[in-house]
JSON list of C-alpha atoms and ligand atoms in Angstrom, two decimals:
[
{"chain": "A", "resi": 10, "resn": "UNK", "atom": "CA", "xyz": [30.02, 45.07, -39.59]},
{"chain": "A", "resi": 11, "resn": "UNK", "atom": "CA", "xyz": [33.39, 44.12, -39.08]},
{"chain": "A", "resi": 12, "resn": "UNK", "atom": "CA", "xyz": [34.37, 43.45, -35.56]},
{"chain": "A", "resi": 13, "resn": "UNK", "atom": "CA", "xyz": [36.47, 46.58, -34.14]},
{"chain": "A", "resi": 14, "resn": "UNK", "atom": "CA", "xyz": [39.09, 46.31, -31.87]},
{"chain": "A", "resi": 15, "resn": "UNK", "atom": "CA", "xyz": [39.80, 49.70, -29.59]},
{"chain": "A", "resi": 16, "resn": "UNK", "atom": "CA", "xyz": [42.57, 49.87, -27.20]},
{"chain": "A", "resi": 17, "resn": "UNK", "atom": "CA", "xyz": [42.06, 51.43, -24.42]},
{"chain": "A", "resi": 18, "resn": "UNK", "atom": "CA", "xyz": [44.30, 54.39, -23.90]},
{"chain": "A", "resi": 19, "resn": "UNK", "atom": "CA", "xyz": [43.88, 54.69, -20.40]},
{"chain": "A", "resi": 20, "resn": "UNK", "atom": "CA", "xyz": [46.64, 51.83, -20.21]},
{"chain": "A", "resi": 21, "resn": "UNK", "atom": "CA", "xyz": [48.91, 53.56, -22.79]},
{"chain": "A", "resi": 22, "resn": "UNK", "atom": "CA", "xyz": [52.60, 54.89, -21.98]},
{"chain": "A", "resi": 23, "resn": "UNK", "atom": "CA", "xyz": [51.81, 58.40, -21.22]},
{"chain": "A", "resi": 24, "resn": "UNK", "atom": "CA", "xyz": [55.36, 59.14, -21.15]},
{"chain": "A", "resi": 25, "resn": "UNK", "atom": "CA", "xyz": [55.71, 57.98, -24.72]},
{"chain": "A", "resi": 26, "resn": "UNK", "atom": "CA", "xyz": [52.10, 58.33, -25.81]},
{"chain": "A", "resi": 27, "resn": "UNK", "atom": "CA", "xyz": [53.28, 58.71, -29.46]},
{"chain": "A", "resi": 28, "resn": "UNK", "atom": "CA", "xyz": [54.15, 54.81, -29.27]},
{"chain": "A", "resi": 29, "resn": "UNK", "atom": "CA", "xyz": [50.89, 53.80, -28.13]},
{"chain": "A", "resi": 30, "resn": "UNK", "atom": "CA", "xyz": [49.08, 56.02, -30.83]},
{"chain": "A", "resi": 31, "resn": "UNK", "atom": "CA", "xyz": [51.14, 54.25, -33.38]},
{"chain": "A", "resi": 32, "resn": "UNK", "atom": "CA", "xyz": [49.98, 50.84, -32.21]},
{"chain": "A", "resi": 33, "resn": "UNK", "atom": "CA", "xyz": [46.57, 51.93, -32.77]},
{"chain": "A", "resi": 34, "resn": "UNK", "atom": "CA", "xyz": [47.19, 53.66, -35.98]},
{"chain": "A", "resi": 35, "resn": "UNK", "atom": "CA", "xyz": [48.83, 50.41, -37.14]},
{"chain": "A", "resi": 36, "resn": "UNK", "atom": "CA", "xyz": [47.16, 47.76, -35.98]},
{"chain": "A", "resi": 37, "resn": "UNK", "atom": "CA", "xyz": [43.69, 48.71, -34.40]},
{"chain": "A", "resi": 38, "resn": "UNK", "atom": "CA", "xyz": [40.73, 50.26, -35.49]},
{"chain": "A", "resi": 39, "resn": "UNK", "atom": "CA", "xyz": [39.88, 53.12, -33.09]},
{"chain": "A", "resi": 40, "resn": "UNK", "atom": "CA", "xyz": [41.04, 54.61, -29.87]},
{"chain": "A", "resi": 41, "resn": "UNK", "atom": "CA", "xyz": [39.18, 54.36, -26.79]},
{"chain": "A", "resi": 42, "resn": "UNK", "atom": "CA", "xyz": [39.19, 57.16, -24.54]},
{"chain": "A", "resi": 43, "resn": "UNK", "atom": "CA", "xyz": [38.17, 56.69, -20.61]},
{"chain": "A", "resi": 44, "resn": "UNK", "atom": "CA", "xyz": [37.28, 59.92, -19.62]},
{"chain": "A", "resi": 45, "resn": "UNK", "atom": "CA", "xyz": [36.63, 59.89, -15.57]},
{"chain": "A", "resi": 46, "resn": "UNK", "atom": "CA", "xyz": [35.66, 62.61, -13.25]},
{"chain": "A", "resi": 47, "resn": "UNK", "atom": "CA", "xyz": [36.43, 61.09, -9.79]},
{"chain": "A", "resi": 48, "resn": "UNK", "atom": "CA", "xyz": [32.72, 61.61, -8.95]},
{"chain": "A", "resi": 49, "resn": "UNK", "atom": "CA", "xyz": [30.67, 59.06, -11.05]},
{"chain": "A", "resi": 50, "resn": "UNK", "atom": "CA", "xyz": [33.45, 56.39, -10.73]},
{"chain": "A", "resi": 51, "resn": "UNK", "atom": "CA", "xyz": [36.22, 56.30, -7.90]},
{"chain": "A", "resi": 52, "resn": "UNK", "atom": "CA", "xyz": [39.18, 57.30, -10.13]},
{"chain": "A", "resi": 53, "resn": "UNK", "atom": "CA", "xyz": [40.47, 60.29, -12.25]},
{"chain": "A", "resi": 54, "resn": "UNK", "atom": "CA", "xyz": [41.80, 59.66, -15.62]},
{"chain": "A", "resi": 55, "resn": "UNK", "atom": "CA", "xyz": [42.37, 62.40, -18.20]},
{"chain": "A", "resi": 56, "resn": "UNK", "atom": "CA", "xyz": [40.66, 64.92, -20.19]},
{"chain": "A", "resi": 57, "resn": "UNK", "atom": "CA", "xyz": [40.64, 67.16, -23.09]},
{"chain": "A", "resi": 58, "resn": "UNK", "atom": "CA", "xyz": [44.44, 67.74, -23.16]},
{"chain": "A", "resi": 59, "resn": "UNK", "atom": "CA", "xyz": [45.12, 64.15, -23.78]},
{"chain": "A", "resi": 60, "resn": "UNK", "atom": "CA", "xyz": [42.19, 64.06, -26.46]},
{"chain": "A", "resi": 61, "resn": "UNK", "atom": "CA", "xyz": [43.49, 67.00, -28.17]},
{"chain": "A", "resi": 62, "resn": "UNK", "atom": "CA", "xyz": [47.05, 65.80, -28.21]},
{"chain": "A", "resi": 63, "resn": "UNK", "atom": "CA", "xyz": [45.85, 62.33, -29.84]},
{"chain": "A", "resi": 64, "resn": "UNK", "atom": "CA", "xyz": [43.49, 64.10, -32.39]},
{"chain": "A", "resi": 65, "resn": "UNK", "atom": "CA", "xyz": [45.47, 65.51, -34.92]},
{"chain": "A", "resi": 66, "resn": "UNK", "atom": "CA", "xyz": [47.82, 62.13, -35.43]},
{"chain": "A", "resi": 67, "resn": "UNK", "atom": "CA", "xyz": [44.79, 59.98, -35.09]},
{"chain": "A", "resi": 68, "resn": "UNK", "atom": "CA", "xyz": [44.31, 57.90, -37.95]},
{"chain": "A", "resi": 69, "resn": "UNK", "atom": "CA", "xyz": [41.58, 55.73, -36.59]},
{"chain": "A", "resi": 70, "resn": "UNK", "atom": "CA", "xyz": [38.43, 56.93, -35.01]},
{"chain": "A", "resi": 71, "resn": "UNK", "atom": "CA", "xyz": [38.11, 58.27, -31.59]},
{"chain": "A", "resi": 72, "resn": "UNK", "atom": "CA", "xyz": [35.49, 56.76, -29.29]},
{"chain": "A", "resi": 73, "resn": "UNK", "atom": "CA", "xyz": [35.19, 58.85, -25.97]},
{"chain": "A", "resi": 74, "resn": "UNK", "atom": "CA", "xyz": [33.55, 56.83, -22.87]},
{"chain": "A", "resi": 75, "resn": "UNK", "atom": "CA", "xyz": [32.40, 59.50, -20.55]},
{"chain": "A", "resi": 76, "resn": "UNK", "atom": "CA", "xyz": [32.38, 58.15, -16.81]},
{"chain": "A", "resi": 77, "resn": "UNK", "atom": "CA", "xyz": [31.18, 61.32, -15.73]},
{"chain": "A", "resi": 78, "resn": "UNK", "atom": "CA", "xyz": [28.51, 63.29, -14.11]},
{"chain": "A", "resi": 79, "resn": "UNK", "atom": "CA", "xyz": [26.66, 66.11, -16.21]},
{"chain": "A", "resi": 80, "resn": "UNK", "atom": "CA", "xyz": [28.08, 64.48, -19.45]},
{"chain": "A", "resi": 81, "resn": "UNK", "atom": "CA", "xyz": [25.80, 66.84, -21.36]},
{"chain": "A", "resi": 82, "resn": "UNK", "atom": "CA", "xyz": [27.62, 69.77, -20.55]},
{"chain": "A", "resi": 83, "resn": "UNK", "atom": "CA", "xyz": [30.78, 68.41, -22.66]},
{"chain": "A", "resi": 84, "resn": "UNK", "atom": "CA", "xyz": [29.07, 66.87, -25.77]},
{"chain": "A", "resi": 85, "resn": "UNK", "atom": "CA", "xyz": [29.76, 69.67, -28.15]},
{"chain": "A", "resi": 86, "resn": "UNK", "atom": "CA", "xyz": [33.40, 69.92, -26.99]},
{"chain": "A", "resi": 87, "resn": "UNK", "atom": "CA", "xyz": [33.98, 66.48, -27.59]},
{"chain": "A", "resi": 88, "resn": "UNK", "atom": "CA", "xyz": [32.55, 66.78, -31.26]},
{"chain": "A", "resi": 89, "resn": "UNK", "atom": "CA", "xyz": [34.78, 69.93, -32.01]},
{"chain": "A", "resi": 90, "resn": "UNK", "atom": "CA", "xyz": [37.80, 67.98, -30.97]},
{"chain": "A", "resi": 91, "resn": "UNK", "atom": "CA", "xyz": [37.14, 65.21, -33.32]},
{"chain": "A", "resi": 92, "resn": "UNK", "atom": "CA", "xyz": [35.32, 62.46, -31.38]},
{"chain": "A", "resi": 93, "resn": "UNK", "atom": "CA", "xyz": [33.20, 60.24, -33.45]},
{"chain": "A", "resi": 94, "resn": "UNK", "atom": "CA", "xyz": [31.69, 58.00, -31.15]},
{"chain": "A", "resi": 95, "resn": "UNK", "atom": "CA", "xyz": [30.67, 59.27, -27.50]},
{"chain": "A", "resi": 96, "resn": "UNK", "atom": "CA", "xyz": [29.12, 57.21, -24.43]},
{"chain": "A", "resi": 97, "resn": "UNK", "atom": "CA", "xyz": [27.59, 58.42, -21.73]},
{"chain": "A", "resi": 98, "resn": "UNK", "atom": "CA", "xyz": [26.51, 55.93, -18.44]},
{"chain": "A", "resi": 99, "resn": "UNK", "atom": "CA", "xyz": [23.17, 55.22, -17.82]},
{"chain": "A", "resi": 100, "resn": "UNK", "atom": "CA", "xyz": [23.95, 55.81, -14.53]},
{"chain": "A", "resi": 101, "resn": "UNK", "atom": "CA", "xyz": [24.89, 59.48, -14.78]},
{"chain": "A", "resi": 102, "resn": "UNK", "atom": "CA", "xyz": [21.65, 60.50, -16.73]},
{"chain": "A", "resi": 103, "resn": "UNK", "atom": "CA", "xyz": [18.19, 60.85, -15.60]},
{"chain": "A", "resi": 104, "resn": "UNK", "atom": "CA", "xyz": [16.58, 60.49, -19.22]},
{"chain": "A", "resi": 105, "resn": "UNK", "atom": "CA", "xyz": [19.16, 59.15, -21.75]},
{"chain": "A", "resi": 106, "resn": "UNK", "atom": "CA", "xyz": [16.88, 60.04, -24.81]},
{"chain": "A", "resi": 107, "resn": "UNK", "atom": "CA", "xyz": [17.41, 63.51, -24.97]},
{"chain": "A", "resi": 108, "resn": "UNK", "atom": "CA", "xyz": [21.19, 63.27, -24.30]},
{"chain": "A", "resi": 109, "resn": "UNK", "atom": "CA", "xyz": [21.36, 60.50, -26.89]},
{"chain": "A", "resi": 110, "resn": "UNK", "atom": "CA", "xyz": [19.75, 62.86, -29.65]},
{"chain": "A", "resi": 111, "resn": "UNK", "atom": "CA", "xyz": [22.10, 65.81, -28.43]},
{"chain": "A", "resi": 112, "resn": "UNK", "atom": "CA", "xyz": [25.02, 63.55, -29.32]},
{"chain": "A", "resi": 113, "resn": "UNK", "atom": "CA", "xyz": [23.63, 62.69, -32.39]},
{"chain": "A", "resi": 114, "resn": "UNK", "atom": "CA", "xyz": [22.76, 66.38, -33.24]},
{"chain": "A", "resi": 115, "resn": "UNK", "atom": "CA", "xyz": [26.60, 67.10, -33.32]},
{"chain": "A", "resi": 116, "resn": "UNK", "atom": "CA", "xyz": [27.16, 64.36, -35.81]},
{"chain": "A", "resi": 117, "resn": "UNK", "atom": "CA", "xyz": [28.73, 61.77, -33.57]},
{"chain": "A", "resi": 118, "resn": "UNK", "atom": "CA", "xyz": [27.64, 58.30, -32.90]},
{"chain": "A", "resi": 119, "resn": "UNK", "atom": "CA", "xyz": [25.63, 57.94, -29.48]},
{"chain": "A", "resi": 120, "resn": "UNK", "atom": "CA", "xyz": [26.25, 55.30, -27.08]},
{"chain": "A", "resi": 121, "resn": "UNK", "atom": "CA", "xyz": [24.91, 54.08, -23.75]},
{"chain": "A", "resi": 122, "resn": "UNK", "atom": "CA", "xyz": [27.37, 52.94, -21.24]},
{"chain": "A", "resi": 123, "resn": "UNK", "atom": "CA", "xyz": [26.41, 50.48, -18.08]},
{"chain": "A", "resi": 124, "resn": "UNK", "atom": "CA", "xyz": [27.79, 48.76, -15.27]},
{"chain": "A", "resi": 125, "resn": "UNK", "atom": "CA", "xyz": [27.69, 45.33, -14.54]},
{"chain": "A", "resi": 126, "resn": "UNK", "atom": "CA", "xyz": [24.98, 45.71, -11.55]},
{"chain": "A", "resi": 127, "resn": "UNK", "atom": "CA", "xyz": [22.58, 47.59, -13.96]},
{"chain": "A", "resi": 128, "resn": "UNK", "atom": "CA", "xyz": [20.03, 44.96, -15.03]},
{"chain": "A", "resi": 129, "resn": "UNK", "atom": "CA", "xyz": [19.72, 44.76, -18.72]},
{"chain": "A", "resi": 130, "resn": "UNK", "atom": "CA", "xyz": [16.11, 45.15, -18.83]},
{"chain": "A", "resi": 131, "resn": "UNK", "atom": "CA", "xyz": [16.48, 48.44, -17.74]},
{"chain": "A", "resi": 132, "resn": "UNK", "atom": "CA", "xyz": [18.65, 49.39, -21.30]},
{"chain": "A", "resi": 133, "resn": "UNK", "atom": "CA", "xyz": [16.42, 47.42, -23.55]},
{"chain": "A", "resi": 134, "resn": "UNK", "atom": "CA", "xyz": [14.04, 50.26, -23.64]},
{"chain": "A", "resi": 135, "resn": "UNK", "atom": "CA", "xyz": [16.69, 52.70, -24.89]},
{"chain": "A", "resi": 136, "resn": "UNK", "atom": "CA", "xyz": [18.01, 50.50, -27.37]},
{"chain": "A", "resi": 137, "resn": "UNK", "atom": "CA", "xyz": [15.99, 52.20, -30.42]},
{"chain": "A", "resi": 138, "resn": "UNK", "atom": "CA", "xyz": [17.89, 55.30, -29.76]},
{"chain": "A", "resi": 139, "resn": "UNK", "atom": "CA", "xyz": [21.35, 54.18, -29.54]},
{"chain": "A", "resi": 140, "resn": "UNK", "atom": "CA", "xyz": [23.81, 53.84, -32.21]},
{"chain": "A", "resi": 141, "resn": "UNK", "atom": "CA", "xyz": [25.72, 51.54, -29.76]},
{"chain": "A", "resi": 142, "resn": "UNK", "atom": "CA", "xyz": [25.65, 50.39, -26.39]},
{"chain": "A", "resi": 143, "resn": "UNK", "atom": "CA", "xyz": [28.63, 50.06, -23.99]},
{"chain": "A", "resi": 144, "resn": "UNK", "atom": "CA", "xyz": [28.25, 47.04, -21.88]},
{"chain": "A", "resi": 145, "resn": "UNK", "atom": "CA", "xyz": [30.72, 47.06, -19.13]},
{"chain": "A", "resi": 146, "resn": "UNK", "atom": "CA", "xyz": [32.37, 43.85, -18.14]},
{"chain": "A", "resi": 147, "resn": "UNK", "atom": "CA", "xyz": [33.90, 45.31, -15.23]},
{"chain": "A", "resi": 148, "resn": "UNK", "atom": "CA", "xyz": [32.88, 47.69, -12.72]},
{"chain": "A", "resi": 149, "resn": "UNK", "atom": "CA", "xyz": [33.79, 51.52, -14.72]},
{"chain": "A", "resi": 150, "resn": "UNK", "atom": "CA", "xyz": [36.61, 52.95, -12.87]},
{"chain": "A", "resi": 151, "resn": "UNK", "atom": "CA", "xyz": [39.91, 51.40, -13.11]},
{"chain": "A", "resi": 152, "resn": "UNK", "atom": "CA", "xyz": [41.94, 49.13, -16.09]},
{"chain": "A", "resi": 153, "resn": "UNK", "atom": "CA", "xyz": [43.36, 45.76, -15.56]},
{"chain": "A", "resi": 154, "resn": "UNK", "atom": "CA", "xyz": [40.23, 44.35, -13.40]},
{"chain": "A", "resi": 155, "resn": "UNK", "atom": "CA", "xyz": [39.19, 40.57, -13.92]},
{"chain": "A", "resi": 156, "resn": "UNK", "atom": "CA", "xyz": [36.52, 40.29, -16.72]},
{"chain": "A", "resi": 157, "resn": "UNK", "atom": "CA", "xyz": [33.05, 39.40, -15.43]},
{"chain": "A", "resi": 158, "resn": "UNK", "atom": "CA", "xyz": [31.72, 36.39, -16.71]},
{"chain": "A", "resi": 159, "resn": "UNK", "atom": "CA", "xyz": [28.06, 37.19, -16.62]},
{"chain": "A", "resi": 160, "resn": "UNK", "atom": "CA", "xyz": [28.82, 39.65, -19.19]},
{"chain": "A", "resi": 161, "resn": "UNK", "atom": "CA", "xyz": [28.17, 36.96, -21.91]},
{"chain": "A", "resi": 162, "resn": "UNK", "atom": "CA", "xyz": [24.46, 36.30, -20.99]},
{"chain": "A", "resi": 163, "resn": "UNK", "atom": "CA", "xyz": [24.07, 39.87, -20.77]},
{"chain": "A", "resi": 164, "resn": "UNK", "atom": "CA", "xyz": [25.32, 40.69, -24.31]},
{"chain": "A", "resi": 165, "resn": "UNK", "atom": "CA", "xyz": [23.27, 37.80, -25.56]},
{"chain": "A", "resi": 166, "resn": "UNK", "atom": "CA", "xyz": [20.07, 39.31, -24.11]},
{"chain": "A", "resi": 167, "resn": "UNK", "atom": "CA", "xyz": [21.04, 42.34, -25.62]},
{"chain": "A", "resi": 168, "resn": "UNK", "atom": "CA", "xyz": [21.88, 41.24, -28.92]},
{"chain": "A", "resi": 169, "resn": "UNK", "atom": "CA", "xyz": [18.21, 39.37, -28.80]},
{"chain": "A", "resi": 170, "resn": "UNK", "atom": "CA", "xyz": [16.55, 42.19, -28.31]},
{"chain": "A", "resi": 171, "resn": "UNK", "atom": "CA", "xyz": [18.20, 44.16, -31.08]},
{"chain": "A", "resi": 172, "resn": "UNK", "atom": "CA", "xyz": [17.81, 41.48, -33.66]},
{"chain": "A", "resi": 173, "resn": "UNK", "atom": "CA", "xyz": [14.23, 40.99, -32.39]},
{"chain": "A", "resi": 174, "resn": "UNK", "atom": "CA", "xyz": [13.26, 44.73, -33.01]},
{"chain": "A", "resi": 175, "resn": "UNK", "atom": "CA", "xyz": [15.44, 45.13, -36.01]},
{"chain": "A", "resi": 176, "resn": "UNK", "atom": "CA", "xyz": [17.33, 48.08, -34.26]},
{"chain": "A", "resi": 177, "resn": "UNK", "atom": "CA", "xyz": [20.69, 49.61, -35.60]},
{"chain": "A", "resi": 178, "resn": "UNK", "atom": "CA", "xyz": [22.45, 49.08, -32.57]},
{"chain": "A", "resi": 179, "resn": "UNK", "atom": "CA", "xyz": [26.05, 47.89, -31.95]},
{"chain": "A", "resi": 180, "resn": "UNK", "atom": "CA", "xyz": [27.57, 46.41, -29.18]},
{"chain": "A", "resi": 181, "resn": "UNK", "atom": "CA", "xyz": [30.92, 47.46, -27.46]},
{"chain": "A", "resi": 182, "resn": "UNK", "atom": "CA", "xyz": [32.38, 45.53, -24.70]},
{"chain": "A", "resi": 183, "resn": "UNK", "atom": "CA", "xyz": [34.81, 47.11, -22.12]},
{"chain": "A", "resi": 184, "resn": "UNK", "atom": "CA", "xyz": [36.89, 45.53, -19.19]},
{"chain": "A", "resi": 185, "resn": "UNK", "atom": "CA", "xyz": [39.10, 42.81, -19.07]},
{"chain": "A", "resi": 186, "resn": "UNK", "atom": "CA", "xyz": [38.97, 41.80, -22.65]},
{"chain": "A", "resi": 187, "resn": "UNK", "atom": "CA", "xyz": [41.50, 39.87, -24.08]},
{"chain": "A", "resi": 188, "resn": "UNK", "atom": "CA", "xyz": [42.34, 37.17, -27.01]},
{"chain": "A", "resi": 189, "resn": "UNK", "atom": "CA", "xyz": [40.94, 34.61, -24.06]},
{"chain": "A", "resi": 190, "resn": "UNK", "atom": "CA", "xyz": [37.56, 36.08, -24.12]},
{"chain": "A", "resi": 191, "resn": "UNK", "atom": "CA", "xyz": [37.31, 37.95, -27.13]},
{"chain": "A", "resi": 192, "resn": "UNK", "atom": "CA", "xyz": [36.32, 35.01, -29.39]},
{"chain": "A", "resi": 193, "resn": "UNK", "atom": "CA", "xyz": [33.31, 34.08, -27.23]},
{"chain": "A", "resi": 194, "resn": "UNK", "atom": "CA", "xyz": [32.17, 37.88, -26.79]},
{"chain": "A", "resi": 195, "resn": "UNK", "atom": "CA", "xyz": [31.96, 38.15, -30.75]},
{"chain": "A", "resi": 196, "resn": "UNK", "atom": "CA", "xyz": [29.84, 34.83, -30.93]},
{"chain": "A", "resi": 197, "resn": "UNK", "atom": "CA", "xyz": [27.43, 36.39, -28.22]},
{"chain": "A", "resi": 198, "resn": "UNK", "atom": "CA", "xyz": [27.23, 39.59, -30.48]},
{"chain": "A", "resi": 199, "resn": "UNK", "atom": "CA", "xyz": [30.03, 42.17, -29.70]},
{"chain": "A", "resi": 200, "resn": "UNK", "atom": "CA", "xyz": [30.69, 44.16, -32.54]},
{"chain": "A", "resi": 201, "resn": "UNK", "atom": "CA", "xyz": [33.53, 46.49, -30.90]},
{"chain": "A", "resi": 202, "resn": "UNK", "atom": "CA", "xyz": [36.01, 45.16, -28.11]},
{"chain": "A", "resi": 203, "resn": "UNK", "atom": "CA", "xyz": [37.92, 47.34, -25.71]},
{"chain": "A", "resi": 204, "resn": "UNK", "atom": "CA", "xyz": [41.00, 45.80, -24.50]},
{"chain": "A", "resi": 205, "resn": "UNK", "atom": "CA", "xyz": [43.64, 48.24, -22.44]},
{"chain": "A", "resi": 206, "resn": "UNK", "atom": "CA", "xyz": [46.05, 46.29, -20.22]},
{"chain": "A", "resi": 207, "resn": "UNK", "atom": "CA", "xyz": [45.65, 43.13, -22.57]},
{"chain": "A", "resi": 208, "resn": "UNK", "atom": "CA", "xyz": [47.01, 45.37, -25.35]},
{"chain": "A", "resi": 209, "resn": "UNK", "atom": "CA", "xyz": [49.43, 47.50, -24.03]},
{"chain": "A", "resi": 210, "resn": "UNK", "atom": "CA", "xyz": [51.03, 45.86, -21.27]},
{"chain": "A", "resi": 211, "resn": "UNK", "atom": "CA", "xyz": [51.90, 42.95, -23.68]},
{"chain": "A", "resi": 212, "resn": "UNK", "atom": "CA", "xyz": [55.16, 42.28, -25.41]},
{"chain": "A", "resi": 213, "resn": "UNK", "atom": "CA", "xyz": [53.72, 42.35, -28.70]},
{"chain": "A", "resi": 214, "resn": "UNK", "atom": "CA", "xyz": [50.78, 44.47, -29.00]},
{"chain": "A", "resi": 215, "resn": "UNK", "atom": "CA", "xyz": [50.13, 44.02, -32.77]},
{"chain": "A", "resi": 216, "resn": "UNK", "atom": "CA", "xyz": [49.78, 40.08, -31.84]},
{"chain": "A", "resi": 217, "resn": "UNK", "atom": "CA", "xyz": [47.21, 40.31, -29.07]},
{"chain": "A", "resi": 218, "resn": "UNK", "atom": "CA", "xyz": [45.12, 42.75, -31.39]},
{"chain": "A", "resi": 219, "resn": "UNK", "atom": "CA", "xyz": [45.31, 40.22, -34.10]},
{"chain": "A", "resi": 220, "resn": "UNK", "atom": "CA", "xyz": [44.40, 37.47, -32.01]},
{"chain": "A", "resi": 221, "resn": "UNK", "atom": "CA", "xyz": [41.24, 39.15, -30.66]},
{"chain": "A", "resi": 222, "resn": "UNK", "atom": "CA", "xyz": [39.94, 39.25, -34.51]},
{"chain": "A", "resi": 223, "resn": "UNK", "atom": "CA", "xyz": [37.48, 36.54, -35.46]},
{"chain": "B", "resi": 318, "resn": "DX5", "atom": "C1", "xyz": [37.21, 51.10, -17.26]},
{"chain": "B", "resi": 318, "resn": "DX5", "atom": "C2", "xyz": [37.57, 51.38, -18.74]},
{"chain": "B", "resi": 318, "resn": "DX5", "atom": "C3", "xyz": [38.19, 50.64, -19.25]},
{"chain": "B", "resi": 318, "resn": "DX5", "atom": "C4", "xyz": [39.44, 49.73, -19.19]},
{"chain": "B", "resi": 318, "resn": "DX5", "atom": "C5", "xyz": [39.63, 48.79, -19.71]},
{"chain": "B", "resi": 318, "resn": "DX5", "atom": "O1", "xyz": [36.37, 51.94, -16.53]},
{"chain": "B", "resi": 318, "resn": "DX5", "atom": "O2", "xyz": [36.42, 52.12, -19.20]},
{"chain": "B", "resi": 318, "resn": "DX5", "atom": "O3", "xyz": [38.14, 51.16, -20.82]},
{"chain": "B", "resi": 318, "resn": "DX5", "atom": "O4", "xyz": [40.36, 50.91, -19.43]},
{"chain": "B", "resi": 318, "resn": "DX5", "atom": "O5", "xyz": [41.15, 48.18, -19.43]},
{"chain": "B", "resi": 318, "resn": "DX5", "atom": "P1", "xyz": [41.42, 46.72, -19.24]},
{"chain": "B", "resi": 318, "resn": "DX5", "atom": "O6", "xyz": [41.28, 46.38, -20.53]},
{"chain": "B", "resi": 318, "resn": "DX5", "atom": "O7", "xyz": [42.46, 46.79, -18.63]},
{"chain": "B", "resi": 318, "resn": "DX5", "atom": "O8", "xyz": [40.34, 46.30, -18.42]},
{"chain": "B", "resi": 319, "resn": "ZN", "atom": "ZN1", "xyz": [36.22, 52.17, -21.51]}
]
């Protein structure tokens, strides 16, 4: 699979959202939508009004990253607004398997996201049930944080487990991703790169997106 670049709309210009949407439509591969509830993570971002505003003009796939407790309550609604990839946090669910199944039952790709302090060994038993994992390279909650270097090893470990078992699970990385670390992340096994600040705070977002591609 070609490496996909997913700009995080958390760093978009909300006063001129169309401009940020255009950048993704023209130069990137998917919309990364960070939904935070102020409970699982210490920040509140946006919810359905923003996702619904983007949906009819999105020419690229919508990938929603739910940083919320009780994500199972909202799965159907995200599928109805046109989200194609949906991830829930390991820390938010007691048992990941049923919820991953629920996400798939609505025709979406199911992802399991997890923070840097979750040992990868906890995630490996669920790889078989995931269409993708979302490896956090910062603590979920805020854009613009510094990339955590241990992420490279964590991705390698997950990639190895996927390959050894021939699972069909993709690897998405999220947090502090930029052209400086993108290539090494791809070498380690990342298939999808989420980047917020690096793209939207740049003078030339198109050039930043191009520079992250292999
Ligand atoms: C953090 C979010 C990220 C964030 C990435 O909780 O999941 O998607 O927006 O932003 P940058 O690329 O600025 O770290
Ligand atoms: Zn995210």
